[in-house]
């Protein structure tokens, strides 16, 4: 049986300028990261959409060193905080 290698979309350290979104997308799609950067710059000039797309990518795409994204980490921390609070609103001590 042949072994399949699944490509995962990750923010990369190699070629990173700000948060690694463009370099990660470029590596995932198989194009140069500068093409992605130029596309986002053009979208930013015409309505500011590029900045929003980059910010969403930064929140949703995990770093190559982590399994979860920044947004997933924030949600899990919030869920842990909620589970540590009882119905009276008092904080329970963590084990």
mmCIF file with all atom_site columns, C-alpha atoms in Angstrom:
data_model
loop_
_atom_site.group_PDB
_atom_site.id
_atom_site.type_symbol
_atom_site.label_atom_id
_atom_site.label_alt_id
_atom_site.label_comp_id
_atom_site.label_asym_id
_atom_site.label_entity_id
_atom_site.label_seq_id
_atom_site.pdbx_PDB_ins_code
_atom_site.Cartn_x
_atom_site.Cartn_y
_atom_site.Cartn_z
_atom_site.occupancy
_atom_site.B_iso_or_equiv
_atom_site.pdbx_formal_charge
_atom_site.auth_seq_id
_atom_site.auth_comp_id
_atom_site.auth_asym_id
_atom_site.auth_atom_id
_atom_site.pdbx_PDB_model_num
ATOM 1  C CA . UNK A 1 1  ? 0.000   0.000  0.000  1.00 0.00 ? 1  UNK A CA 1
ATOM 2  C CA . UNK A 1 2  ? 1.295   3.480  -0.796 1.00 0.00 ? 2  UNK A CA 1
ATOM 3  C CA . UNK A 1 3  ? 1.526   6.102  1.877  1.00 0.00 ? 3  UNK A CA 1
ATOM 4  C CA . UNK A 1 4  ? -0.425  9.310  1.320  1.00 0.00 ? 4  UNK A CA 1
ATOM 5  C CA . UNK A 1 5  ? 0.903   12.573 2.594  1.00 0.00 ? 5  UNK A CA 1
ATOM 6  C CA . UNK A 1 6  ? -1.889  15.004 3.403  1.00 0.00 ? 6  UNK A CA 1
ATOM 7  C CA . UNK A 1 7  ? -1.129  18.670 2.836  1.00 0.00 ? 7  UNK A CA 1
ATOM 8  C CA . UNK A 1 8  ? -2.171  20.871 5.742  1.00 0.00 ? 8  UNK A CA 1
ATOM 9  C CA . UNK A 1 9  ? -2.688  24.606 5.536  1.00 0.00 ? 9  UNK A CA 1
ATOM 10 C CA . UNK A 1 10 ? -0.352  26.131 8.108  1.00 0.00 ? 10 UNK A CA 1
ATOM 11 C CA . UNK A 1 11 ? 1.246   29.513 8.735  1.00 0.00 ? 11 UNK A CA 1
ATOM 12 C CA . UNK A 1 12 ? 4.929   28.880 8.032  1.00 0.00 ? 12 UNK A CA 1
ATOM 13 C CA . UNK A 1 13 ? 8.137   30.206 9.529  1.00 0.00 ? 13 UNK A CA 1
ATOM 14 C CA . UNK A 1 14 ? 9.991   29.881 6.226  1.00 0.00 ? 14 UNK A CA 1
ATOM 15 C CA . UNK A 1 15 ? 9.397   33.044 4.230  1.00 0.00 ? 15 UNK A CA 1
ATOM 16 C CA . UNK A 1 16 ? 7.417   34.668 7.032  1.00 0.00 ? 16 UNK A CA 1
ATOM 17 C CA . UNK A 1 17 ? 7.237   38.457 6.983  1.00 0.00 ? 17 UNK A CA 1
ATOM 18 C CA . UNK A 1 18 ? 4.426   39.222 9.444  1.00 0.00 ? 18 UNK A CA 1
ATOM 19 C CA . UNK A 1 19 ? 2.432   36.192 10.623 1.00 0.00 ? 19 UNK A CA 1
ATOM 20 C CA . UNK A 1 20 ? 3.216   33.662 7.896  1.00 0.00 ? 20 UNK A CA 1
ATOM 21 C CA . UNK A 1 21 ? -0.252  33.666 6.304  1.00 0.00 ? 21 UNK A CA 1
ATOM 22 C CA . UNK A 1 22 ? 0.901   34.427 2.754  1.00 0.00 ? 22 UNK A CA 1
ATOM 23 C CA . UNK A 1 23 ? 3.850   32.032 2.898  1.00 0.00 ? 23 UNK A CA 1
ATOM 24 C CA . UNK A 1 24 ? 1.598   29.281 4.277  1.00 0.00 ? 24 UNK A CA 1
ATOM 25 C CA . UNK A 1 25 ? -1.086  29.814 1.637  1.00 0.00 ? 25 UNK A CA 1
ATOM 26 C CA . UNK A 1 26 ? 1.525   29.988 -1.105 1.00 0.00 ? 26 UNK A CA 1
ATOM 27 C CA . UNK A 1 27 ? 3.122   26.732 0.028  1.00 0.00 ? 27 UNK A CA 1
ATOM 28 C CA . UNK A 1 28 ? -0.273  25.027 0.323  1.00 0.00 ? 28 UNK A CA 1
ATOM 29 C CA . UNK A 1 29 ? -1.448  26.127 -3.130 1.00 0.00 ? 29 UNK A CA 1
ATOM 30 C CA . UNK A 1 30 ? 1.967   25.662 -4.744 1.00 0.00 ? 30 UNK A CA 1
ATOM 31 C CA . UNK A 1 31 ? 2.662   29.250 -5.783 1.00 0.00 ? 31 UNK A CA 1
ATOM 32 C CA . UNK A 1 32 ? 5.160   31.860 -4.676 1.00 0.00 ? 32 UNK A CA 1
ATOM 33 C CA . UNK A 1 33 ? 4.174   33.666 -1.477 1.00 0.00 ? 33 UNK A CA 1
ATOM 34 C CA . UNK A 1 34 ? 4.849   36.996 -3.190 1.00 0.00 ? 34 UNK A CA 1
ATOM 35 C CA . UNK A 1 35 ? 1.951   36.342 -5.574 1.00 0.00 ? 35 UNK A CA 1
ATOM 36 C CA . UNK A 1 36 ? -0.351  35.960 -2.564 1.00 0.00 ? 36 UNK A CA 1
ATOM 37 C CA . UNK A 1 37 ? 1.103   39.113 -1.008 1.00 0.00 ? 37 UNK A CA 1
ATOM 38 C CA . UNK A 1 38 ? 0.544   41.105 -4.212 1.00 0.00 ? 38 UNK A CA 1
ATOM 39 C CA . UNK A 1 39 ? -3.041  39.847 -4.467 1.00 0.00 ? 39 UNK A CA 1
ATOM 40 C CA . UNK A 1 40 ? -3.740  40.892 -0.876 1.00 0.00 ? 40 UNK A CA 1
ATOM 41 C CA . UNK A 1 41 ? -2.089  44.280 -1.475 1.00 0.00 ? 41 UNK A CA 1
ATOM 42 C CA . UNK A 1 42 ? -4.317  44.867 -4.499 1.00 0.00 ? 42 UNK A CA 1
ATOM 43 C CA . UNK A 1 43 ? -7.397  43.841 -2.506 1.00 0.00 ? 43 UNK A CA 1
ATOM 44 C CA . UNK A 1 44 ? -6.310  46.232 0.243  1.00 0.00 ? 44 UNK A CA 1
ATOM 45 C CA . UNK A 1 45 ? -6.011  49.132 -2.203 1.00 0.00 ? 45 UNK A CA 1
ATOM 46 C CA . UNK A 1 46 ? -9.477  48.473 -3.609 1.00 0.00 ? 46 UNK A CA 1
ATOM 47 C CA . UNK A 1 47 ? -11.651 48.605 -0.519 1.00 0.00 ? 47 UNK A CA 1
ATOM 48 C CA . UNK A 1 48 ? -9.407  47.294 2.244  1.00 0.00 ? 48 UNK A CA 1
ATOM 49 C CA . UNK A 1 49 ? -10.560 43.685 1.839  1.00 0.00 ? 49 UNK A CA 1
ATOM 50 C CA . UNK A 1 50 ? -6.987  42.342 1.873  1.00 0.00 ? 50 UNK A CA 1
ATOM 51 C CA . UNK A 1 51 ? -6.401  43.379 5.480  1.00 0.00 ? 51 UNK A CA 1
ATOM 52 C CA . UNK A 1 52 ? -9.565  41.593 6.581  1.00 0.00 ? 52 UNK A CA 1
ATOM 53 C CA . UNK A 1 53 ? -8.665  38.433 4.690  1.00 0.00 ? 53 UNK A CA 1
ATOM 54 C CA . UNK A 1 54 ? -5.174  38.454 6.204  1.00 0.00 ? 54 UNK A CA 1
ATOM 55 C CA . UNK A 1 55 ? -6.565  38.962 9.730  1.00 0.00 ? 55 UNK A CA 1
ATOM 56 C CA . UNK A 1 56 ? -9.049  36.111 9.280  1.00 0.00 ? 56 UNK A CA 1
ATOM 57 C CA . UNK A 1 57 ? -6.244  33.883 7.987  1.00 0.00 ? 57 UNK A CA 1
ATOM 58 C CA . UNK A 1 58 ? -4.089  34.785 10.981 1.00 0.00 ? 58 UNK A CA 1
ATOM 59 C CA . UNK A 1 59 ? -6.913  33.817 13.355 1.00 0.00 ? 59 UNK A CA 1
ATOM 60 C CA . UNK A 1 60 ? -8.044  30.632 11.583 1.00 0.00 ? 60 UNK A CA 1
ATOM 61 C CA . UNK A 1 61 ? -4.861  29.081 10.149 1.00 0.00 ? 61 UNK A CA 1
ATOM 62 C CA . UNK A 1 62 ? -2.742  27.316 12.770 1.00 0.00 ? 62 UNK A CA 1
ATOM 63 C CA . UNK A 1 63 ? 0.983   27.919 13.024 1.00 0.00 ? 63 UNK A CA 1
ATOM 64 C CA . UNK A 1 64 ? 3.137   25.050 11.774 1.00 0.00 ? 64 UNK A CA 1
ATOM 65 C CA . UNK A 1 65 ? 4.331   24.414 15.355 1.00 0.00 ? 65 UNK A CA 1
ATOM 66 C CA . UNK A 1 66 ? 0.791   24.085 16.755 1.00 0.00 ? 66 UNK A CA 1
ATOM 67 C CA . UNK A 1 67 ? -2.200  21.879 16.035 1.00 0.00 ? 67 UNK A CA 1
ATOM 68 C CA . UNK A 1 68 ? -4.819  24.542 16.797 1.00 0.00 ? 68 UNK A CA 1
ATOM 69 C CA . UNK A 1 69 ? -5.360  28.072 15.544 1.00 0.00 ? 69 UNK A CA 1
ATOM 70 C CA . UNK A 1 70 ? -5.380  31.227 17.641 1.00 0.00 ? 70 UNK A CA 1
ATOM 71 C CA . UNK A 1 71 ? -9.184  31.335 17.494 1.00 0.00 ? 71 UNK A CA 1
ATOM 72 C CA . UNK A 1 72 ? -9.488  27.693 18.586 1.00 0.00 ? 72 UNK A CA 1
ATOM 73 C CA . UNK A 1 73 ? -7.178  28.416 21.536 1.00 0.00 ? 73 UNK A CA 1
ATOM 74 C CA . UNK A 1 74 ? -9.276  31.416 22.584 1.00 0.00 ? 74 UNK A CA 1
ATOM 75 C CA . UNK A 1 75 ? -12.532 29.436 22.371 1.00 0.00 ? 75 UNK A CA 1
ATOM 76 C CA . UNK A 1 76 ? -11.126 26.528 24.393 1.00 0.00 ? 76 UNK A CA 1
ATOM 77 C CA . UNK A 1 77 ? -9.844  28.924 27.090 1.00 0.00 ? 77 UNK A CA 1
ATOM 78 C CA . UNK A 1 78 ? -13.291 30.515 27.265 1.00 0.00 ? 78 UNK A CA 1
ATOM 79 C CA . UNK A 1 79 ? -14.938 27.080 27.546 1.00 0.00 ? 79 UNK A CA 1
ATOM 80 C CA . UNK A 1 80 ? -12.537 26.091 30.330 1.00 0.00 ? 80 UNK A CA 1
ATOM 81 C CA . UNK A 1 81 ? -13.320 29.322 32.126 1.00 0.00 ? 81 UNK A CA 1
ATOM 82 C CA . UNK A 1 82 ? -17.067 28.654 31.829 1.00 0.00 ? 82 UNK A CA 1
ATOM 83 C CA . UNK A 1 83 ? -16.752 25.074 33.067 1.00 0.00 ? 83 UNK A CA 1
ATOM 84 C CA . UNK A 1 84 ? -14.787 26.317 36.077 1.00 0.00 ? 84 UNK A CA 1
ATOM 85 C CA . UNK A 1 85 ? -17.654 28.630 37.087 1.00 0.00 ? 85 UNK A CA 1
ATOM 86 C CA . UNK A 1 86 ? -20.660 27.132 38.846 1.00 0.00 ? 86 UNK A CA 1
ATOM 87 C CA . UNK A 1 87 ? -24.251 28.341 38.418 1.00 0.00 ? 87 UNK A CA 1
ATOM 88 C CA . UNK A 1 88 ? -23.922 30.879 41.233 1.00 0.00 ? 88 UNK A CA 1
ATOM 89 C CA . UNK A 1 89 ? -21.273 32.711 39.228 1.00 0.00 ? 89 UNK A CA 1
ATOM 90 C CA . UNK A 1 90 ? -18.510 31.877 41.699 1.00 0.00 ? 90 UNK A CA 1
ATOM 91 C CA . UNK A 1 91 ? -15.223 30.615 40.411 1.00 0.00 ? 91 UNK A CA 1
ATOM 92 C CA . UNK A 1 92 ? -14.363 27.028 41.385 1.00 0.00 ? 92 UNK A CA 1
ATOM 93 C CA . UNK A 1 93 ? -10.734 26.229 42.226 1.00 0.00 ? 93 UNK A CA 1
ATOM 94 C CA . UNK A 1 94 ? -8.950  24.405 39.417 1.00 0.00 ? 94 UNK A CA 1
ATOM 95 C CA . UNK A 1 95 ? -7.637  20.894 40.245 1.00 0.00 ? 95 UNK A CA 1
#
